[in-house]
Amino acid sequence: MQPEFTAIAHPNIAFIKYWGNRDDALRLPLNGSISMNLSGMETRTTVQFDQALVQDHFELNGETQSGPGLQRVSDFLDHVRRLASSNHFARVSSSNNFPTGAGIASSASAFAALALAASKAAGLDLNQKDLSRLARLGSGSACRSIPDGFVEWLPGEDDASSYAVSIASKDHWDLVDAIAVVSQGHKPVGSSAGHKLAHTSPLNAQRVLDAPERIRNCREALLGRDFARFAEVVELDSNYMHAVMRTSNPPLVYWESATEVLLWQVWQWRKEGHAVCATVDAGPNVHVLALKSELEWLQKALWELPGVKNVLTGEPAEGARLAV
Amino acid sequence: MQPEFTAIAHPNIAFIKYWGNRDDALRLPLNGSISMNLSGMETRTTVQFDQALVQDHFELNGETQSGPGLQRVSDFLDHVRRLASSNHFARVSSSNNFPTGAGIASSASAFAALALAASKAAGLDLNQKDLSRLARLGSGSACRSIPDGFVEWLPGEDDASSYAVSIASKDHWDLVDAIAVVSQGHKPVGSSAGHKLAHTSPLNAQRVLDAPERIRNCREALLGRDFARFAEVVELDSNYMHAVMRTSNPPLVYWESATEVLLWQVWQWRKEGHAVCATVDAGPNVHVLALKSELEWLQKALWELPGVKNVLTGEPAEGARLAV
C-alpha cells in the first residue's frame, strides 16, 4: 500500500462561461472563461493506490459507487496512472459539504480535488499548470478550481496549452456569490451532454467569436474593481450562453419561472443603485454576484422571493490544496 | 366634405418574426416574416377628409387623442395626402374590439385599417400591394394585415419592393392561436423603440442571415400542413428573437415568470403528442398555435396555469376590407 493523500477543492462560479468544446475527449473549450472559487462549499477527497486491488473503488458521501459514477472516476485515474507509469488501482473516498441535489455543480470541485489527491498518491508532484490540465480531463471547469481566487482558463490549442491561472488572489476584491437555489420543476440535461449541443445553435459561432472581447472586459473590470463594467459583461455573457442553449437542437431550457423573476429583480436592484448582478449556469439557480457590503439585505431579500428554497453564500476562495 | 370610408382589419401573429429595420423611417425590415391574421380581434376605422378642418382629428375607442398618438396618425395621413396630392385634414375614428391593455399589439390592425379607409377617403384606389406598402409606413407588421389568411412579408430592398402577399387563404389550415394573456409585472419597451436596438445585439446578424432558411421552412410546413416541422421552426424563430432582445444593449426582457412556465408546458404537451407550439412577441403573452382539434382542452388547460389572466382565441382571418 502506498501513502494516502487527501485534497480539498471548491466549486467555482464562472463570470465568463465555458460552453462547448472544440475537442470533447480532451475537453478543450471553444472559448476561454473566468471564474471565482467559492468558499464555504468544498469537496474533500482521499486517494490511495493499492496493488492488492483488482479494480478501482469509489465512495461518495459514504456510499460505494458503481456504474457511470465509478467509471468516470476510473477513467480519470487512468490518466494519472499513465502519467505515473503505474498499473495499480486505487481507493477513492470523496465527500461534499454541500447537498448534491442543491443544484450546485460538484464536478469542478470533485475533479480538482481528485486530480491533486490522486497525482500525489501516485507519487507525482505536478506543478499548478499540469494539475490544472489534469483536472480539465475529468471536467472542464475543474481546471479552474485548481488555482487561487479569481481564475482565467486559457483555452489553448491542445492538451498542453489549455489550463487555468490565477489572475487575482482571493483577497483582491470583496465579491460574494449569493446563490438563490430554486425549486427544480423539470429534468435538466447534464452539462457534459449539453456541451455537445453548443455546435447545433446557429448563434454559437458569434458567442465564441466575441468571447475574447468579453474575457478582456471581464478581466479588466475585475482587476480594476469596476463593478458596473463587471456587471454588464457578466450578465451579457450569461444571456449569451442561454441564448445558445435555447436555440440548440434540441433546445436546452434550464430556466424555471423563478429564474426569470430573480433575474428581473436583480436587474431592478442594480438600477436602484445596488452593486449586484446575476449569472445562471446550466440549471435554474441564480448566482447573485455582489459587493460584500450588499450581502446582509440581499440574503434576506432573496429568501423572500417566490420559488427560492435556499440561499447559499460563497466568497472568493483559494484553490485546490492538500488537507493538513 | 368628402365621403367617409370605414375599414376593418385584424391583428396578426407572426410565425417568423419581424425584428429590426434596415431603414427605420421606411420600416424596411432586416428580414422577411410570415404571419396569420387573427379572427375575433379587429380594428374598425372611419376616415373622412374635410377641407374645413384646420388639423387632423383622431378619436380612439371614443376618446379624442392628442400628443404622440395623434402625431403618429397625422404623420401617416401625410403619406396618404402625398399620394392623393391633397392638403385636406381628416377626421379619424377608430375602435378595437379587444382590450388595449390585454397585450395584443394593436398597431398592425390599426394601420392596416387606417391605410385602407384613408386611401379610399382620399379618392385613391390602391391595389393590394400598394396598400400593404402604405400600411407598412405606419407600422411594419401592419403590411401583413392587408392580405388574406396566411401572409408573407417580402422584405424587399426599397419602399417599392417591401410588402406582404397572401401565401394561403384562411381556409387552408385549421390552425388556431390561443393567446395566454399573463399579468404584466414590468414595463415593456415599445416595439418601435425595440426594433432600433436589434442592431446592438451581437447575435442579430446570424438571426438575419438564417432568416431566409427559416422562412422557407415555415412556408413549406404551412403549405404542406406539416405541424411538426411548423412547430420546430416557429419555436426556434421566437427563441432567436428573444435571444437577440436579451443580448441587446440595453437588454430587452419581455418575458415574465408565467411566460417561462407556459413555454415549458406547451413543450411538454407537444412531447405528449399534442399539436401545439408556442411563440412570444414583444411582450409576456404566450401565443399557443395549435390545430383546431386541440382547442377545447387547450383553452381549459391554459386557464389553469399560474399567472394566466385571460385566454383569447383567434382563427385564420381575411385581410383588411371595407365595412359594408
mmCIF file with all atom_site columns, C-alpha atoms in Angstrom, chain A residues 58-163:
data_model
loop_
_atom_site.group_PDB
_atom_site.id
_atom_site.type_symbol
_atom_site.label_atom_id
_atom_site.label_alt_id
_atom_site.label_comp_id
_atom_site.label_asym_id
_atom_site.label_entity_id
_atom_site.label_seq_id
_atom_site.pdbx_PDB_ins_code
_atom_site.Cartn_x
_atom_site.Cartn_y
_atom_site.Cartn_z
_atom_site.occupancy
_atom_site.B_iso_or_equiv
_atom_site.pdbx_formal_charge
_atom_site.auth_seq_id
_atom_site.auth_comp_id
_atom_site.auth_asym_id
_atom_site.auth_atom_id
_atom_site.pdbx_PDB_model_num
ATOM 1   C CA . PHE A 1 58  ? -15.055 4.887  -5.226  1.00 0.00 ? 58  PHE A CA 1
ATOM 2   C CA . GLU A 1 59  ? -17.111 6.014  -2.281  1.00 0.00 ? 59  GLU A CA 1
ATOM 3   C CA . LEU A 1 60  ? -19.085 9.284  -2.458  1.00 0.00 ? 60  LEU A CA 1
ATOM 4   C CA . ASN A 1 61  ? -20.596 10.788 0.691   1.00 0.00 ? 61  ASN A CA 1
ATOM 5   C CA . GLY A 1 62  ? -20.234 7.406  2.376   1.00 0.00 ? 62  GLY A CA 1
ATOM 6   C CA . GLU A 1 63  ? -21.846 5.349  -0.373  1.00 0.00 ? 63  GLU A CA 1
ATOM 7   C CA . THR A 1 64  ? -19.971 2.927  -2.606  1.00 0.00 ? 64  THR A CA 1
ATOM 8   C CA . GLN A 1 65  ? -20.468 3.890  -6.247  1.00 0.00 ? 65  GLN A CA 1
ATOM 9   C CA . SER A 1 66  ? -20.780 1.658  -9.284  1.00 0.00 ? 66  SER A CA 1
ATOM 10  C CA . GLY A 1 67  ? -21.844 2.178  -12.880 1.00 0.00 ? 67  GLY A CA 1
ATOM 11  C CA . PRO A 1 68  ? -21.240 5.546  -14.600 1.00 0.00 ? 68  PRO A CA 1
ATOM 12  C CA . GLY A 1 69  ? -20.103 7.303  -11.403 1.00 0.00 ? 69  GLY A CA 1
ATOM 13  C CA . LEU A 1 70  ? -17.328 4.786  -10.796 1.00 0.00 ? 70  LEU A CA 1
ATOM 14  C CA . GLN A 1 71  ? -16.499 4.611  -14.490 1.00 0.00 ? 71  GLN A CA 1
ATOM 15  C CA . ARG A 1 72  ? -15.891 8.354  -14.763 1.00 0.00 ? 72  ARG A CA 1
ATOM 16  C CA . VAL A 1 73  ? -13.529 8.287  -11.758 1.00 0.00 ? 73  VAL A CA 1
ATOM 17  C CA . SER A 1 74  ? -11.766 5.194  -13.044 1.00 0.00 ? 74  SER A CA 1
ATOM 18  C CA . ASP A 1 75  ? -11.305 6.750  -16.494 1.00 0.00 ? 75  ASP A CA 1
ATOM 19  C CA . PHE A 1 76  ? -9.794  9.762  -14.792 1.00 0.00 ? 76  PHE A CA 1
ATOM 20  C CA . LEU A 1 77  ? -7.442  7.601  -12.718 1.00 0.00 ? 77  LEU A CA 1
ATOM 21  C CA . ASP A 1 78  ? -6.237  6.064  -15.991 1.00 0.00 ? 78  ASP A CA 1
ATOM 22  C CA . HIS A 1 79  ? -4.794  9.486  -16.888 1.00 0.00 ? 79  HIS A CA 1
ATOM 23  C CA . VAL A 1 80  ? -2.992  9.579  -13.529 1.00 0.00 ? 80  VAL A CA 1
ATOM 24  C CA . ARG A 1 81  ? -1.692  6.017  -13.972 1.00 0.00 ? 81  ARG A CA 1
ATOM 25  C CA . ARG A 1 82  ? -0.458  6.899  -17.445 1.00 0.00 ? 82  ARG A CA 1
ATOM 26  C CA . LEU A 1 83  ? 1.453   9.922  -16.065 1.00 0.00 ? 83  LEU A CA 1
ATOM 27  C CA . ALA A 1 84  ? 2.882   7.861  -13.193 1.00 0.00 ? 84  ALA A CA 1
ATOM 28  C CA . SER A 1 85  ? 3.545   4.770  -15.313 1.00 0.00 ? 85  SER A CA 1
ATOM 29  C CA . SER A 1 86  ? 1.573   2.797  -12.758 1.00 0.00 ? 86  SER A CA 1
ATOM 30  C CA . ASN A 1 87  ? -0.938  -0.018 -13.122 1.00 0.00 ? 87  ASN A CA 1
ATOM 31  C CA . HIS A 1 88  ? -2.242  -0.008 -9.552  1.00 0.00 ? 88  HIS A CA 1
ATOM 32  C CA . PHE A 1 89  ? -5.881  0.501  -8.761  1.00 0.00 ? 89  PHE A CA 1
ATOM 33  C CA . ALA A 1 90  ? -6.989  2.983  -6.135  1.00 0.00 ? 90  ALA A CA 1
ATOM 34  C CA . ARG A 1 91  ? -9.354  3.522  -3.281  1.00 0.00 ? 91  ARG A CA 1
ATOM 35  C CA . VAL A 1 92  ? -11.111 6.906  -3.609  1.00 0.00 ? 92  VAL A CA 1
ATOM 36  C CA . SER A 1 93  ? -13.285 8.385  -0.925  1.00 0.00 ? 93  SER A CA 1
ATOM 37  C CA . SER A 1 94  ? -14.943 11.719 -1.516  1.00 0.00 ? 94  SER A CA 1
ATOM 38  C CA . SER A 1 95  ? -17.451 13.931 0.250   1.00 0.00 ? 95  SER A CA 1
ATOM 39  C CA . ASN A 1 96  ? -19.124 17.261 -0.444  1.00 0.00 ? 96  ASN A CA 1
ATOM 40  C CA . ASN A 1 97  ? -20.177 19.551 2.360   1.00 0.00 ? 97  ASN A CA 1
ATOM 41  C CA . PHE A 1 98  ? -22.981 20.912 0.174   1.00 0.00 ? 98  PHE A CA 1
ATOM 42  C CA . PRO A 1 99  ? -26.088 18.983 -0.788  1.00 0.00 ? 99  PRO A CA 1
ATOM 43  C CA . THR A 1 100 ? -25.734 17.221 -4.146  1.00 0.00 ? 100 THR A CA 1
ATOM 44  C CA . GLY A 1 101 ? -29.330 17.956 -5.038  1.00 0.00 ? 101 GLY A CA 1
ATOM 45  C CA . ALA A 1 102 ? -28.982 21.685 -4.338  1.00 0.00 ? 102 ALA A CA 1
ATOM 46  C CA . GLY A 1 103 ? -28.131 22.444 -7.921  1.00 0.00 ? 103 GLY A CA 1
ATOM 47  C CA . ILE A 1 104 ? -24.545 23.449 -7.219  1.00 0.00 ? 104 ILE A CA 1
ATOM 48  C CA . ALA A 1 105 ? -22.354 21.734 -9.777  1.00 0.00 ? 105 ALA A CA 1
ATOM 49  C CA . SER A 1 106 ? -19.961 19.453 -7.915  1.00 0.00 ? 106 SER A CA 1
ATOM 50  C CA . SER A 1 107 ? -17.898 18.158 -10.803 1.00 0.00 ? 107 SER A CA 1
ATOM 51  C CA . ALA A 1 108 ? -15.466 21.105 -10.719 1.00 0.00 ? 108 ALA A CA 1
ATOM 52  C CA . SER A 1 109 ? -14.542 20.699 -7.062  1.00 0.00 ? 109 SER A CA 1
ATOM 53  C CA . ALA A 1 110 ? -14.698 16.904 -7.390  1.00 0.00 ? 110 ALA A CA 1
ATOM 54  C CA . PHE A 1 111 ? -12.180 16.578 -10.205 1.00 0.00 ? 111 PHE A CA 1
ATOM 55  C CA . ALA A 1 112 ? -9.939  19.345 -8.856  1.00 0.00 ? 112 ALA A CA 1
ATOM 56  C CA . ALA A 1 113 ? -9.660  17.556 -5.504  1.00 0.00 ? 113 ALA A CA 1
ATOM 57  C CA . LEU A 1 114 ? -9.282  14.180 -7.212  1.00 0.00 ? 114 LEU A CA 1
ATOM 58  C CA . ALA A 1 115 ? -6.550  15.466 -9.528  1.00 0.00 ? 115 ALA A CA 1
ATOM 59  C CA . LEU A 1 116 ? -4.486  16.719 -6.613  1.00 0.00 ? 116 LEU A CA 1
ATOM 60  C CA . ALA A 1 117 ? -5.042  13.770 -4.272  1.00 0.00 ? 117 ALA A CA 1
ATOM 61  C CA . ALA A 1 118 ? -4.605  11.110 -6.950  1.00 0.00 ? 118 ALA A CA 1
ATOM 62  C CA . SER A 1 119 ? -1.499  12.641 -8.505  1.00 0.00 ? 119 SER A CA 1
ATOM 63  C CA . LYS A 1 120 ? 0.143   12.913 -5.082  1.00 0.00 ? 120 LYS A CA 1
ATOM 64  C CA . ALA A 1 121 ? -0.924  9.399  -4.143  1.00 0.00 ? 121 ALA A CA 1
ATOM 65  C CA . ALA A 1 122 ? 0.625   8.135  -7.382  1.00 0.00 ? 122 ALA A CA 1
ATOM 66  C CA . GLY A 1 123 ? 3.920   9.736  -6.425  1.00 0.00 ? 123 GLY A CA 1
ATOM 67  C CA . LEU A 1 124 ? 3.646   12.612 -8.890  1.00 0.00 ? 124 LEU A CA 1
ATOM 68  C CA . ASP A 1 125 ? 4.494   16.163 -7.999  1.00 0.00 ? 125 ASP A CA 1
ATOM 69  C CA . LEU A 1 126 ? 2.726   18.177 -10.685 1.00 0.00 ? 126 LEU A CA 1
ATOM 70  C CA . ASN A 1 127 ? 3.055   21.933 -10.901 1.00 0.00 ? 127 ASN A CA 1
ATOM 71  C CA . GLN A 1 128 ? -0.111  24.024 -10.875 1.00 0.00 ? 128 GLN A CA 1
ATOM 72  C CA . LYS A 1 129 ? -0.333  24.219 -14.636 1.00 0.00 ? 129 LYS A CA 1
ATOM 73  C CA . ASP A 1 130 ? -0.093  20.459 -15.115 1.00 0.00 ? 130 ASP A CA 1
ATOM 74  C CA . LEU A 1 131 ? -2.507  19.859 -12.262 1.00 0.00 ? 131 LEU A CA 1
ATOM 75  C CA . SER A 1 132 ? -4.997  22.192 -13.917 1.00 0.00 ? 132 SER A CA 1
ATOM 76  C CA . ARG A 1 133 ? -4.552  20.377 -17.237 1.00 0.00 ? 133 ARG A CA 1
ATOM 77  C CA . LEU A 1 134 ? -5.114  17.043 -15.493 1.00 0.00 ? 134 LEU A CA 1
ATOM 78  C CA . ALA A 1 135 ? -8.263  18.246 -13.683 1.00 0.00 ? 135 ALA A CA 1
ATOM 79  C CA . ARG A 1 136 ? -9.603  19.513 -17.028 1.00 0.00 ? 136 ARG A CA 1
ATOM 80  C CA . LEU A 1 137 ? -9.628  15.959 -18.364 1.00 0.00 ? 137 LEU A CA 1
ATOM 81  C CA . GLY A 1 138 ? -12.130 14.994 -15.645 1.00 0.00 ? 138 GLY A CA 1
ATOM 82  C CA . SER A 1 139 ? -14.409 18.008 -16.001 1.00 0.00 ? 139 SER A CA 1
ATOM 83  C CA . GLY A 1 140 ? -13.623 21.138 -17.989 1.00 0.00 ? 140 GLY A CA 1
ATOM 84  C CA . SER A 1 141 ? -14.494 23.618 -15.274 1.00 0.00 ? 141 SER A CA 1
ATOM 85  C CA . ALA A 1 142 ? -12.442 21.627 -12.731 1.00 0.00 ? 142 ALA A CA 1
ATOM 86  C CA . CYS A 1 143 ? -9.273  23.152 -14.178 1.00 0.00 ? 143 CYS A CA 1
ATOM 87  C CA . ARG A 1 144 ? -10.493 26.498 -12.786 1.00 0.00 ? 144 ARG A CA 1
ATOM 88  C CA . SER A 1 145 ? -10.779 25.117 -9.247  1.00 0.00 ? 145 SER A CA 1
ATOM 89  C CA . ILE A 1 146 ? -7.029  24.438 -9.096  1.00 0.00 ? 146 ILE A CA 1
ATOM 90  C CA . PRO A 1 147 ? -5.515  27.979 -8.884  1.00 0.00 ? 147 PRO A CA 1
ATOM 91  C CA . ASP A 1 148 ? -6.347  30.529 -6.163  1.00 0.00 ? 148 ASP A CA 1
ATOM 92  C CA . GLY A 1 149 ? -9.035  33.168 -6.026  1.00 0.00 ? 149 GLY A CA 1
ATOM 93  C CA . PHE A 1 150 ? -10.035 34.692 -9.356  1.00 0.00 ? 150 PHE A CA 1
ATOM 94  C CA . VAL A 1 151 ? -9.110  32.454 -12.231 1.00 0.00 ? 151 VAL A CA 1
ATOM 95  C CA . GLU A 1 152 ? -8.851  32.531 -16.008 1.00 0.00 ? 152 GLU A CA 1
ATOM 96  C CA . TRP A 1 153 ? -8.920  29.407 -18.118 1.00 0.00 ? 153 TRP A CA 1
ATOM 97  C CA . LEU A 1 154 ? -6.670  29.938 -21.122 1.00 0.00 ? 154 LEU A CA 1
ATOM 98  C CA . PRO A 1 155 ? -8.446  27.924 -23.810 1.00 0.00 ? 155 PRO A CA 1
ATOM 99  C CA . GLY A 1 156 ? -5.259  26.898 -25.572 1.00 0.00 ? 156 GLY A CA 1
ATOM 100 C CA . GLU A 1 157 ? -4.950  24.878 -28.720 1.00 0.00 ? 157 GLU A CA 1
ATOM 101 C CA . ASP A 1 158 ? -4.071  21.462 -27.409 1.00 0.00 ? 158 ASP A CA 1
ATOM 102 C CA . ASP A 1 159 ? -3.818  19.463 -24.213 1.00 0.00 ? 159 ASP A CA 1
ATOM 103 C CA . ALA A 1 160 ? -0.573  21.203 -23.236 1.00 0.00 ? 160 ALA A CA 1
ATOM 104 C CA . SER A 1 161 ? -1.832  24.764 -23.646 1.00 0.00 ? 161 SER A CA 1
ATOM 105 C CA . SER A 1 162 ? -5.321  24.553 -22.113 1.00 0.00 ? 162 SER A CA 1
ATOM 106 C CA . TYR A 1 163 ? -5.214  25.282 -18.378 1.00 0.00 ? 163 TYR A CA 1
#
